[in-house]
Amino acid sequence: MIDSDYQIGGSLAQDAPTYVVRKADSDLYSQLQKGNFCYVLNSRQMGKSSLLVRTRYRLQQEGFQCATLDMTRIGSEMITSQQWYKGIASELWRGFNLLGKFNLKNWWKEEEDISMIQRLSNFIEDILLTKFPEKKLIVFVDEIDSILSLNFKVDDFFAFIRFCYNQRAINPEYNRISFALFGVATPSDLISDRSRTPFNIGKAIELEGFTFNEVQPLIQGLEHKVSNATTVMREIIKWTGGQPFLTQKICQCILDSTQKSINQTLTIPPGTEGFWVESLVRSRMIHKWESQDEPEHLRTIRNRIESNQEHLGRILGIYQDILKGLDVQIDDSKEQSELILSGLVVK
């Protein structure tokens, strides 16, 4: 860690030295190990994709067959429902390394007389479960919120996931396949027909900010740069609330500010760590914040809030109450959900 930089944004590799293990790591791993359907729905830059990468690696080491569907790769604009469903089958074909072992184009054409969702179902049952006998399969679906840009409904896709779960009582082979969804959305955003939702049979994985007891990997990167690294990290957490992107960014700002002191630790007088961190945050992140918002994070939050013109006044009113320290009861309203998904607040 001593010679490494912190990673600001993007998925961390499974062996990244700055990866912070949280409760969600064990929760997701244990639930998928049991074969449960899981979903991780949260705001941007909370470490969802990094959690996916690390969990997938752990399960693969135990013999699970895993594939990742990045829904942005399939596309969401100027795409038909047939292209979308075929895109899912194609990504599964590639993800489970079936290139050269199975002719997807011919098979898809042979199935053209049935619905898209039935083709996808047949692909799971006739191809995947057959090609991998005895193996447990896990499909990780990342960026699931990209479906919100589609010009057609995909309730059938979620009904298909529920079908796979219900089939376990009829066909035990379906016990071998599980799904995990990741994205910036709420269950009600993703599916319009609540009677068909799979989320009442799935396990919600709560992905929260770093706690001070979890950030030892980040502290190690500061120990040879500043004195009192543990106290400095405690002050950083006070500013970020443990939000992963902002926490990593402040740590990197500290490394950047001490680059001139090669092989020399910057001494911060005991008791002044809070003032020192505050000065750094104000100068490197708050002052002229738009020009310093690289990689972009705060501007994305602002743009998301401002784009919701219909609910903007109510959203800002709730946020103002929170800033005043008033108690705000959770009611799962559209406005509260938008505040949470923006990353401005947590439950």
mmCIF file of N, CA and C in Angstrom, residues 142-274:
data_model
loop_
_atom_site.group_PDB
_atom_site.id
_atom_site.type_symbol
_atom_site.label_atom_id
_atom_site.label_comp_id
_atom_site.label_asym_id
_atom_site.label_seq_id
_atom_site.Cartn_x
_atom_site.Cartn_y
_atom_site.Cartn_z
ATOM 1 N N ASP A 142 -25.137 -5.884 -13.637
ATOM 2 C CA ASP A 142 -24.665 -4.567 -13.202
ATOM 3 C C ASP A 142 -25.343 -3.466 -14.010
ATOM 4 N N GLU A 143 -25.426 -2.265 -13.405
ATOM 5 C CA GLU A 143 -26.038 -1.096 -14.056
ATOM 6 C C GLU A 143 -27.478 -1.392 -14.486
ATOM 7 N N ILE A 144 -28.226 -2.056 -13.596
ATOM 8 C CA ILE A 144 -29.593 -2.440 -13.930
ATOM 9 C C ILE A 144 -30.474 -1.212 -14.172
ATOM 10 N N ASP A 145 -30.093 -0.063 -13.615
ATOM 11 C CA ASP A 145 -30.902 1.148 -13.793
ATOM 12 C C ASP A 145 -30.897 1.648 -15.230
ATOM 13 N N SER A 146 -30.014 1.120 -16.096
ATOM 14 C CA SER A 146 -29.999 1.557 -17.497
ATOM 15 C C SER A 146 -31.304 1.176 -18.202
ATOM 16 N N ILE A 147 -32.054 0.231 -17.645
ATOM 17 C CA ILE A 147 -33.325 -0.152 -18.272
ATOM 18 C C ILE A 147 -34.344 0.979 -18.195
ATOM 19 N N LEU A 148 -34.114 1.951 -17.317
ATOM 20 C CA LEU A 148 -35.061 3.054 -17.174
ATOM 21 C C LEU A 148 -35.096 3.917 -18.432
ATOM 22 N N SER A 149 -34.068 3.794 -19.283
ATOM 23 C CA SER A 149 -34.018 4.576 -20.520
ATOM 24 C C SER A 149 -34.631 3.839 -21.704
ATOM 25 N N LEU A 150 -35.054 2.607 -21.511
ATOM 26 C CA LEU A 150 -35.649 1.839 -22.598
ATOM 27 C C LEU A 150 -37.032 2.393 -22.961
ATOM 28 N N ASN A 151 -37.413 2.273 -24.225
ATOM 29 C CA ASN A 151 -38.732 2.770 -24.633
ATOM 30 C C ASN A 151 -39.776 1.670 -24.657
ATOM 31 N N PHE A 152 -39.468 0.570 -23.977
ATOM 32 C CA PHE A 152 -40.440 -0.517 -23.818
ATOM 33 C C PHE A 152 -40.298 -1.084 -22.410
ATOM 34 N N LYS A 153 -41.348 -1.708 -21.924
ATOM 35 C CA LYS A 153 -41.339 -2.258 -20.576
ATOM 36 C C LYS A 153 -40.553 -3.571 -20.540
ATOM 37 N N VAL A 154 -39.877 -3.798 -19.431
ATOM 38 C CA VAL A 154 -39.125 -5.051 -19.275
ATOM 39 C C VAL A 154 -39.571 -5.788 -18.008
ATOM 40 N N ASP A 155 -40.841 -5.600 -17.646
ATOM 41 C CA ASP A 155 -41.366 -6.315 -16.489
ATOM 42 C C ASP A 155 -41.195 -7.818 -16.654
ATOM 43 N N ASP A 156 -41.273 -8.284 -17.922
ATOM 44 C CA ASP A 156 -41.117 -9.715 -18.181
ATOM 45 C C ASP A 156 -39.744 -10.226 -17.744
ATOM 46 N N PHE A 157 -38.744 -9.361 -17.825
ATOM 47 C CA PHE A 157 -37.398 -9.776 -17.428
ATOM 48 C C PHE A 157 -37.358 -10.099 -15.937
ATOM 49 N N PHE A 158 -38.000 -9.261 -15.132
ATOM 50 C CA PHE A 158 -38.041 -9.507 -13.691
ATOM 51 C C PHE A 158 -38.971 -10.678 -13.369
ATOM 52 N N ALA A 159 -40.032 -10.812 -14.176
ATOM 53 C CA ALA A 159 -40.910 -11.974 -13.998
ATOM 54 C C ALA A 159 -40.141 -13.257 -14.309
ATOM 55 N N PHE A 160 -39.222 -13.164 -15.271
ATOM 56 C CA PHE A 160 -38.385 -14.315 -15.628
ATOM 57 C C PHE A 160 -37.484 -14.715 -14.450
ATOM 58 N N ILE A 161 -36.918 -13.735 -13.753
ATOM 59 C CA ILE A 161 -36.082 -14.036 -12.585
ATOM 60 C C ILE A 161 -36.921 -14.722 -11.512
ATOM 61 N N ARG A 162 -38.127 -14.201 -11.312
ATOM 62 C CA ARG A 162 -39.015 -14.823 -10.333
ATOM 63 C C ARG A 162 -39.382 -16.246 -10.774
ATOM 64 N N PHE A 163 -39.598 -16.434 -12.075
ATOM 65 C CA PHE A 163 -39.907 -17.758 -12.616
ATOM 66 C C PHE A 163 -38.784 -18.744 -12.282
ATOM 67 N N CYS A 164 -37.532 -18.305 -12.468
ATOM 68 C CA CYS A 164 -36.398 -19.183 -12.168
ATOM 69 C C CYS A 164 -36.406 -19.604 -10.703
ATOM 70 N N TYR A 165 -36.805 -18.677 -9.843
ATOM 71 C CA TYR A 165 -36.872 -18.976 -8.406
ATOM 72 C C TYR A 165 -38.018 -19.952 -8.118
ATOM 73 N N ASN A 166 -39.198 -19.691 -8.711
ATOM 74 C CA ASN A 166 -40.360 -20.547 -8.454
ATOM 75 C C ASN A 166 -40.199 -21.951 -9.030
ATOM 76 N N GLN A 167 -39.438 -22.049 -10.117
ATOM 77 C CA GLN A 167 -39.239 -23.349 -10.756
ATOM 78 C C GLN A 167 -38.477 -24.332 -9.868
ATOM 79 N N ARG A 168 -37.814 -23.832 -8.859
ATOM 80 C CA ARG A 168 -37.042 -24.700 -7.971
ATOM 81 C C ARG A 168 -37.927 -25.771 -7.332
ATOM 82 N N ALA A 169 -39.187 -25.429 -7.095
ATOM 83 C CA ALA A 169 -40.102 -26.390 -6.473
ATOM 84 C C ALA A 169 -40.513 -27.482 -7.449
ATOM 85 N N ILE A 170 -40.391 -27.194 -8.761
ATOM 86 C CA ILE A 170 -40.803 -28.151 -9.794
ATOM 87 C C ILE A 170 -39.603 -28.866 -10.398
ATOM 88 N N ASN A 171 -38.580 -28.080 -10.712
ATOM 89 C CA ASN A 171 -37.372 -28.609 -11.340
ATOM 90 C C ASN A 171 -36.172 -28.264 -10.469
ATOM 91 N N PRO A 172 -35.648 -29.205 -9.699
ATOM 92 C CA PRO A 172 -34.533 -28.934 -8.778
ATOM 93 C C PRO A 172 -33.291 -28.373 -9.460
ATOM 94 N N GLU A 173 -33.177 -28.552 -10.785
ATOM 95 C CA GLU A 173 -32.019 -28.014 -11.507
ATOM 96 C C GLU A 173 -31.926 -26.497 -11.351
ATOM 97 N N TYR A 174 -33.072 -25.849 -11.165
ATOM 98 C CA TYR A 174 -33.071 -24.384 -11.036
ATOM 99 C C TYR A 174 -32.463 -23.915 -9.704
ATOM 100 N N ASN A 175 -32.243 -24.835 -8.785
ATOM 101 C CA ASN A 175 -31.540 -24.474 -7.554
ATOM 102 C C ASN A 175 -30.092 -24.112 -7.843
ATOM 103 N N ARG A 176 -29.633 -24.453 -9.051
ATOM 104 C CA ARG A 176 -28.235 -24.218 -9.398
ATOM 105 C C ARG A 176 -27.983 -22.853 -10.024
ATOM 106 N N ILE A 177 -29.027 -22.046 -10.214
ATOM 107 C CA ILE A 177 -28.808 -20.728 -10.827
ATOM 108 C C ILE A 177 -29.383 -19.624 -9.947
ATOM 109 N N SER A 178 -28.597 -18.564 -9.776
ATOM 110 C CA SER A 178 -29.000 -17.426 -8.942
ATOM 111 C C SER A 178 -28.674 -16.130 -9.679
ATOM 112 N N PHE A 179 -29.303 -15.040 -9.223
ATOM 113 C CA PHE A 179 -29.099 -13.725 -9.831
ATOM 114 C C PHE A 179 -28.768 -12.701 -8.743
ATOM 115 N N ALA A 180 -27.958 -11.710 -9.114
ATOM 116 C CA ALA A 180 -27.671 -10.589 -8.216
ATOM 117 C C ALA A 180 -27.723 -9.307 -9.046
ATOM 118 N N LEU A 181 -28.576 -8.360 -8.646
ATOM 119 C CA LEU A 181 -28.761 -7.113 -9.386
ATOM 120 C C LEU A 181 -28.080 -5.960 -8.664
ATOM 121 N N PHE A 182 -27.436 -5.074 -9.442
ATOM 122 C CA PHE A 182 -26.741 -3.910 -8.895
ATOM 123 C C PHE A 182 -27.145 -2.678 -9.692
ATOM 124 N N GLY A 183 -27.423 -1.567 -9.008
ATOM 125 C CA GLY A 183 -27.740 -0.356 -9.749
ATOM 126 C C GLY A 183 -28.220 0.775 -8.871
ATOM 127 N N VAL A 184 -28.462 1.920 -9.521
ATOM 128 C CA VAL A 184 -28.932 3.129 -8.837
ATOM 129 C C VAL A 184 -30.427 3.244 -9.112
ATOM 130 N N ALA A 185 -31.214 2.607 -8.290
ATOM 131 C CA ALA A 185 -32.666 2.586 -8.502
ATOM 132 C C ALA A 185 -33.335 2.013 -7.264
ATOM 133 N N THR A 186 -34.645 2.129 -7.223
ATOM 134 C CA THR A 186 -35.441 1.450 -6.205
ATOM 135 C C THR A 186 -36.219 0.347 -6.912
ATOM 136 N N PRO A 187 -36.670 -0.667 -6.196
ATOM 137 C CA PRO A 187 -37.477 -1.707 -6.833
ATOM 138 C C PRO A 187 -38.677 -1.152 -7.596
ATOM 139 N N SER A 188 -39.332 -0.135 -7.044
ATOM 140 C CA SER A 188 -40.510 0.431 -7.718
ATOM 141 C C SER A 188 -40.130 1.168 -8.997
ATOM 142 N N ASP A 189 -38.870 1.657 -9.085
ATOM 143 C CA ASP A 189 -38.413 2.281 -10.330
ATOM 144 C C ASP A 189 -38.298 1.250 -11.444
ATOM 145 N N LEU A 190 -37.831 0.067 -11.089
ATOM 146 C CA LEU A 190 -37.456 -0.925 -12.082
ATOM 147 C C LEU A 190 -38.632 -1.679 -12.685
ATOM 148 N N ILE A 191 -39.695 -1.833 -11.932
ATOM 149 C CA ILE A 191 -40.810 -2.648 -12.423
ATOM 150 C C ILE A 191 -42.127 -1.939 -12.136
ATOM 151 N N SER A 192 -42.962 -1.830 -13.151
ATOM 152 C CA SER A 192 -44.215 -1.085 -13.005
ATOM 153 C C SER A 192 -45.345 -1.956 -12.484
ATOM 154 N N ASP A 193 -45.304 -3.241 -12.782
ATOM 155 C CA ASP A 193 -46.355 -4.157 -12.317
ATOM 156 C C ASP A 193 -45.903 -4.792 -11.004
ATOM 157 N N ARG A 194 -46.349 -4.223 -9.903
ATOM 158 C CA ARG A 194 -45.873 -4.654 -8.589
ATOM 159 C C ARG A 194 -46.249 -6.104 -8.278
ATOM 160 N N SER A 195 -47.308 -6.622 -8.939
ATOM 161 C CA SER A 195 -47.726 -7.993 -8.673
ATOM 162 C C SER A 195 -46.739 -9.010 -9.231
ATOM 163 N N ARG A 196 -45.823 -8.560 -10.092
ATOM 164 C CA ARG A 196 -44.877 -9.482 -10.723
ATOM 165 C C ARG A 196 -43.458 -9.291 -10.202
ATOM 166 N N THR A 197 -43.278 -8.416 -9.274
ATOM 167 C CA THR A 197 -41.923 -8.096 -8.825
ATOM 168 C C THR A 197 -41.228 -9.280 -8.171
ATOM 169 N N PRO A 198 -39.934 -9.459 -8.460
ATOM 170 C CA PRO A 198 -39.174 -10.520 -7.798
ATOM 171 C C PRO A 198 -38.585 -10.071 -6.474
ATOM 172 N N PHE A 199 -38.752 -8.796 -6.146
ATOM 173 C CA PHE A 199 -38.021 -8.270 -4.999
ATOM 174 C C PHE A 199 -38.561 -8.758 -3.659
ATOM 175 N N ASN A 200 -39.769 -9.309 -3.658
ATOM 176 C CA ASN A 200 -40.274 -9.849 -2.392
ATOM 177 C C ASN A 200 -39.774 -11.273 -2.135
ATOM 178 N N ILE A 201 -39.039 -11.839 -3.098
ATOM 179 C CA ILE A 201 -38.403 -13.140 -2.846
ATOM 180 C C ILE A 201 -36.884 -12.987 -2.807
ATOM 181 N N GLY A 202 -36.403 -11.758 -3.035
ATOM 182 C CA GLY A 202 -34.969 -11.520 -3.033
ATOM 183 C C GLY A 202 -34.471 -10.993 -1.704
ATOM 184 N N LYS A 203 -33.147 -10.931 -1.575
ATOM 185 C CA LYS A 203 -32.504 -10.417 -0.366
ATOM 186 C C LYS A 203 -31.850 -9.070 -0.675
ATOM 187 N N ALA A 204 -32.329 -8.026 -0.008
ATOM 188 C CA ALA A 204 -31.720 -6.703 -0.181
ATOM 189 C C ALA A 204 -30.412 -6.654 0.603
ATOM 190 N N ILE A 205 -29.340 -6.293 -0.071
ATOM 191 C CA ILE A 205 -28.037 -6.159 0.577
ATOM 192 C C ILE A 205 -27.779 -4.688 0.821
ATOM 193 N N GLU A 206 -27.706 -4.306 2.078
ATOM 194 C CA GLU A 206 -27.489 -2.907 2.428
ATOM 195 C C GLU A 206 -25.999 -2.569 2.299
ATOM 196 N N LEU A 207 -25.706 -1.590 1.454
ATOM 197 C CA LEU A 207 -24.322 -1.169 1.228
ATOM 198 C C LEU A 207 -24.142 0.212 1.851
ATOM 199 N N GLU A 208 -23.488 0.246 2.985
ATOM 200 C CA GLU A 208 -23.349 1.496 3.736
ATOM 201 C C GLU A 208 -21.928 2.040 3.609
ATOM 202 N N GLY A 209 -21.749 3.275 4.058
ATOM 203 C CA GLY A 209 -20.433 3.899 4.008
ATOM 204 C C GLY A 209 -19.438 3.199 4.926
ATOM 205 N N PHE A 210 -18.159 3.486 4.720
ATOM 206 C CA PHE A 210 -17.124 2.894 5.565
ATOM 207 C C PHE A 210 -17.292 3.352 7.012
ATOM 208 N N THR A 211 -17.148 2.440 7.930
ATOM 209 C CA THR A 211 -17.041 2.823 9.334
ATOM 210 C C THR A 211 -15.563 2.978 9.670
ATOM 211 N N PHE A 212 -15.286 3.645 10.761
ATOM 212 C CA PHE A 212 -13.885 3.862 11.131
ATOM 213 C C PHE A 212 -13.174 2.532 11.378
ATOM 214 N N ASN A 213 -13.888 1.563 11.913
ATOM 215 C CA ASN A 213 -13.261 0.264 12.208
ATOM 216 C C ASN A 213 -12.937 -0.538 10.945
ATOM 217 N N GLU A 214 -13.480 -0.125 9.794
ATOM 218 C CA GLU A 214 -13.269 -0.876 8.561
ATOM 219 C C GLU A 214 -12.153 -0.324 7.677
ATOM 220 N N VAL A 215 -11.662 0.870 7.971
ATOM 221 C CA VAL A 215 -10.802 1.568 7.002
ATOM 222 C C VAL A 215 -9.299 1.386 7.234
ATOM 223 N N GLN A 216 -8.895 0.321 7.919
ATOM 224 C CA GLN A 216 -7.476 0.084 8.145
ATOM 225 C C GLN A 216 -6.664 0.074 6.847
ATOM 226 N N PRO A 217 -7.162 -0.524 5.756
ATOM 227 C CA PRO A 217 -6.394 -0.488 4.505
ATOM 228 C C PRO A 217 -6.101 0.937 4.030
ATOM 229 N N LEU A 218 -7.012 1.863 4.277
ATOM 230 C CA LEU A 218 -6.797 3.248 3.866
ATOM 231 C C LEU A 218 -5.829 3.957 4.805
ATOM 232 N N ILE A 219 -5.892 3.617 6.077
ATOM 233 C CA ILE A 219 -4.961 4.210 7.055
ATOM 234 C C ILE A 219 -3.528 3.828 6.720
ATOM 235 N N GLN A 220 -3.322 2.590 6.302
ATOM 236 C CA GLN A 220 -1.965 2.119 5.987
ATOM 237 C C GLN A 220 -1.322 2.961 4.905
ATOM 238 N N GLY A 221 -2.116 3.441 3.967
ATOM 239 C CA GLY A 221 -1.570 4.258 2.897
ATOM 240 C C GLY A 221 -1.153 5.638 3.341
ATOM 241 N N LEU A 222 -1.621 6.065 4.523
ATOM 242 C CA LEU A 222 -1.269 7.393 5.037
ATOM 243 C C LEU A 222 -0.135 7.354 6.053
ATOM 244 N N GLU A 223 0.145 6.176 6.594
ATOM 245 C CA GLU A 223 1.069 6.094 7.729
ATOM 246 C C GLU A 223 2.471 6.590 7.430
ATOM 247 N N HIS A 224 2.920 6.469 6.201
ATOM 248 C CA HIS A 224 4.263 6.934 5.848
ATOM 249 C C HIS A 224 4.234 8.315 5.202
ATOM 250 N N LYS A 225 3.064 8.967 5.240
ATOM 251 C CA LYS A 225 2.942 10.301 4.657
ATOM 252 C C LYS A 225 2.653 11.376 5.695
ATOM 253 N N VAL A 226 1.828 11.017 6.697
ATOM 254 C CA VAL A 226 1.489 11.989 7.742
ATOM 255 C C VAL A 226 1.597 11.322 9.108
ATOM 256 N N SER A 227 1.931 12.120 10.096
ATOM 257 C CA SER A 227 1.916 11.609 11.467
ATOM 258 C C SER A 227 0.464 11.470 11.918
ATOM 259 N N ASN A 228 0.246 10.673 12.943
ATOM 260 C CA ASN A 228 -1.102 10.506 13.496
ATOM 261 C C ASN A 228 -2.116 10.091 12.423
ATOM 262 N N ALA A 229 -1.731 9.138 11.565
ATOM 263 C CA ALA A 229 -2.583 8.754 10.439
ATOM 264 C C ALA A 229 -3.957 8.273 10.891
ATOM 265 N N THR A 230 -4.004 7.574 12.015
ATOM 266 C CA THR A 230 -5.288 7.063 12.506
ATOM 267 C C THR A 230 -6.224 8.203 12.874
ATOM 268 N N THR A 231 -5.692 9.214 13.548
ATOM 269 C CA THR A 231 -6.505 10.374 13.927
ATOM 270 C C THR A 231 -6.922 11.160 12.693
ATOM 271 N N VAL A 232 -6.009 11.282 11.733
ATOM 272 C CA VAL A 232 -6.338 11.968 10.485
ATOM 273 C C VAL A 232 -7.498 11.253 9.787
ATOM 274 N N MET A 233 -7.453 9.925 9.756
ATOM 275 C CA MET A 233 -8.535 9.178 9.114
ATOM 276 C C MET A 233 -9.854 9.382 9.847
ATOM 277 N N ARG A 234 -9.804 9.455 11.139
ATOM 278 C CA ARG A 234 -11.037 9.690 11.908
ATOM 279 C C ARG A 234 -11.664 11.033 11.497
ATOM 280 N N GLU A 235 -10.815 12.033 11.261
ATOM 281 C CA GLU A 235 -11.318 13.344 10.835
ATOM 282 C C GLU A 235 -11.866 13.295 9.409
ATOM 283 N N ILE A 236 -11.237 12.493 8.571
ATOM 284 C CA ILE A 236 -11.728 12.336 7.198
ATOM 285 C C ILE A 236 -13.135 11.745 7.211
ATOM 286 N N ILE A 237 -13.327 10.710 8.027
ATOM 287 C CA ILE A 237 -14.637 10.056 8.113
ATOM 288 C C ILE A 237 -15.701 11.038 8.604
ATOM 289 N N LYS A 238 -15.323 11.959 9.463
ATOM 290 C CA LYS A 238 -16.280 12.967 9.936
ATOM 291 C C LYS A 238 -16.796 13.808 8.767
ATOM 292 N N TRP A 239 -15.932 14.070 7.802
ATOM 293 C CA TRP A 239 -16.328 14.869 6.647
ATOM 294 C C TRP A 239 -17.144 14.060 5.647
ATOM 295 N N THR A 240 -16.746 12.837 5.400
ATOM 296 C CA THR A 240 -17.363 12.055 4.317
ATOM 297 C C THR A 240 -18.491 11.147 4.771
ATOM 298 N N GLY A 241 -18.592 10.887 6.075
ATOM 299 C CA GLY A 241 -19.558 9.905 6.545
ATOM 300 C C GLY A 241 -19.225 8.509 6.057
ATOM 301 N N GLY A 242 -17.986 8.323 5.599
ATOM 302 C CA GLY A 242 -17.568 7.017 5.105
ATOM 303 C C GLY A 242 -17.948 6.771 3.650
ATOM 304 N N GLN A 243 -18.485 7.799 2.945
ATOM 305 C CA GLN A 243 -18.831 7.622 1.538
ATOM 306 C C GLN A 243 -17.544 7.236 0.786
ATOM 307 N N PRO A 244 -17.535 6.091 0.100
ATOM 308 C CA PRO A 244 -16.291 5.552 -0.466
ATOM 309 C C PRO A 244 -15.552 6.490 -1.412
ATOM 310 N N PHE A 245 -16.246 7.070 -2.372
ATOM 311 C CA PHE A 245 -15.588 7.935 -3.354
ATOM 312 C C PHE A 245 -14.906 9.116 -2.665
ATOM 313 N N LEU A 246 -15.661 9.822 -1.809
ATOM 314 C CA LEU A 246 -15.115 11.014 -1.158
ATOM 315 C C LEU A 246 -13.989 10.662 -0.183
ATOM 316 N N THR A 247 -14.123 9.525 0.489
ATOM 317 C CA THR A 247 -13.087 9.107 1.433
ATOM 318 C C THR A 247 -11.781 8.812 0.700
ATOM 319 N N GLN A 248 -11.880 8.053 -0.390
ATOM 320 C CA GLN A 248 -10.678 7.756 -1.187
ATOM 321 C C GLN A 248 -10.095 9.040 -1.782
ATOM 322 N N LYS A 249 -10.965 9.958 -2.186
ATOM 323 C CA LYS A 249 -10.471 11.191 -2.811
ATOM 324 C C LYS A 249 -9.697 12.055 -1.817
ATOM 325 N N ILE A 250 -10.199 12.182 -0.593
ATOM 326 C CA ILE A 250 -9.475 12.979 0.396
ATOM 327 C C ILE A 250 -8.140 12.321 0.726
ATOM 328 N N CYS A 251 -8.135 10.987 0.821
ATOM 329 C CA CYS A 251 -6.867 10.290 1.071
ATOM 330 C C CYS A 251 -5.870 10.570 -0.053
ATOM 331 N N GLN A 252 -6.340 10.568 -1.294
ATOM 332 C CA GLN A 252 -5.449 10.849 -2.416
ATOM 333 C C GLN A 252 -4.979 12.296 -2.393
ATOM 334 N N CYS A 253 -5.862 13.212 -1.980
ATOM 335 C CA CYS A 253 -5.463 14.622 -1.849
ATOM 336 C C CYS A 253 -4.321 14.765 -0.847
ATOM 337 N N ILE A 254 -4.390 13.973 0.224
ATOM 338 C CA ILE A 254 -3.308 14.013 1.225
ATOM 339 C C ILE A 254 -2.008 13.512 0.615
ATOM 340 N N LEU A 255 -2.084 12.414 -0.153
ATOM 341 C CA LEU A 255 -0.869 11.912 -0.808
ATOM 342 C C LEU A 255 -0.310 12.959 -1.757
ATOM 343 N N ASP A 256 -1.186 13.592 -2.536
ATOM 344 C CA ASP A 256 -0.729 14.606 -3.493
ATOM 345 C C ASP A 256 -0.075 15.792 -2.788
ATOM 346 N N SER A 257 -0.633 16.149 -1.636
ATOM 347 C CA SER A 257 -0.108 17.325 -0.921
ATOM 348 C C SER A 257 1.211 17.037 -0.222
ATOM 349 N N THR A 258 1.556 15.753 -0.095
ATOM 350 C CA THR A 258 2.809 15.397 0.582
ATOM 351 C C THR A 258 3.837 14.811 -0.379
ATOM 352 N N GLN A 259 3.581 14.927 -1.696
ATOM 353 C CA GLN A 259 4.486 14.334 -2.677
ATOM 354 C C GLN A 259 5.896 14.918 -2.582
ATOM 355 N N LYS A 260 5.991 16.173 -2.218
ATOM 356 C CA LYS A 260 7.314 16.810 -2.135
ATOM 357 C C LYS A 260 8.136 16.255 -0.983
ATOM 358 N N SER A 261 7.440 15.675 -0.010
ATOM 359 C CA SER A 261 8.140 15.157 1.170
ATOM 360 C C SER A 261 8.460 13.679 0.978
ATOM 361 N N ILE A 262 9.262 13.363 -0.048
ATOM 362 C CA ILE A 262 9.611 11.984 -0.336
ATOM 363 C C ILE A 262 10.438 11.415 0.814
ATOM 364 N N ASN A 263 10.004 10.205 1.249
ATOM 365 C CA ASN A 263 10.688 9.519 2.355
ATOM 366 C C ASN A 263 10.682 10.340 3.640
ATOM 367 N N GLN A 264 9.749 11.265 3.746
ATOM 368 C CA GLN A 264 9.666 12.068 4.958
ATOM 369 C C GLN A 264 8.204 12.225 5.354
ATOM 370 N N THR A 265 7.907 11.949 6.596
ATOM 371 C CA THR A 265 6.527 12.027 7.073
ATOM 372 C C THR A 265 6.203 13.458 7.476
ATOM 373 N N LEU A 266 5.058 13.947 6.996
ATOM 374 C CA LEU A 266 4.611 15.283 7.368
ATOM 375 C C LEU A 266 4.111 15.253 8.806
ATOM 376 N N THR A 267 4.683 16.086 9.643
ATOM 377 C CA THR A 267 4.292 16.107 11.056
ATOM 378 C C THR A 267 3.129 17.069 11.263
ATOM 379 N N ILE A 268 2.041 16.534 11.797
ATOM 380 C CA ILE A 268 0.878 17.349 12.139
ATOM 381 C C ILE A 268 0.813 17.396 13.662
ATOM 382 N N PRO A 269 0.926 18.558 14.264
ATOM 383 C CA PRO A 269 0.915 18.641 15.729
ATOM 384 C C PRO A 269 -0.335 17.977 16.307
ATOM 385 N N PRO A 270 -0.167 17.121 17.307
ATOM 386 C CA PRO A 270 -1.318 16.457 17.933
ATOM 387 C C PRO A 270 -2.373 17.472 18.371
ATOM 388 N N GLY A 271 -3.614 17.148 18.088
ATOM 389 C CA GLY A 271 -4.713 18.035 18.450
ATOM 390 C C GLY A 271 -5.136 18.966 17.331
ATOM 391 N N THR A 272 -4.321 19.051 16.266
ATOM 392 C CA THR A 272 -4.656 19.948 15.153
ATOM 393 C C THR A 272 -5.075 19.180 13.898
ATOM 394 N N GLU A 273 -5.242 17.859 14.045
ATOM 395 C CA GLU A 273 -5.572 17.055 12.865
ATOM 396 C C GLU A 273 -6.896 17.495 12.221
ATOM 397 N N GLY A 274 -7.875 17.816 13.080
ATOM 398 C CA GLY A 274 -9.166 18.239 12.562
ATOM 399 C C GLY A 274 -9.053 19.511 11.735
#
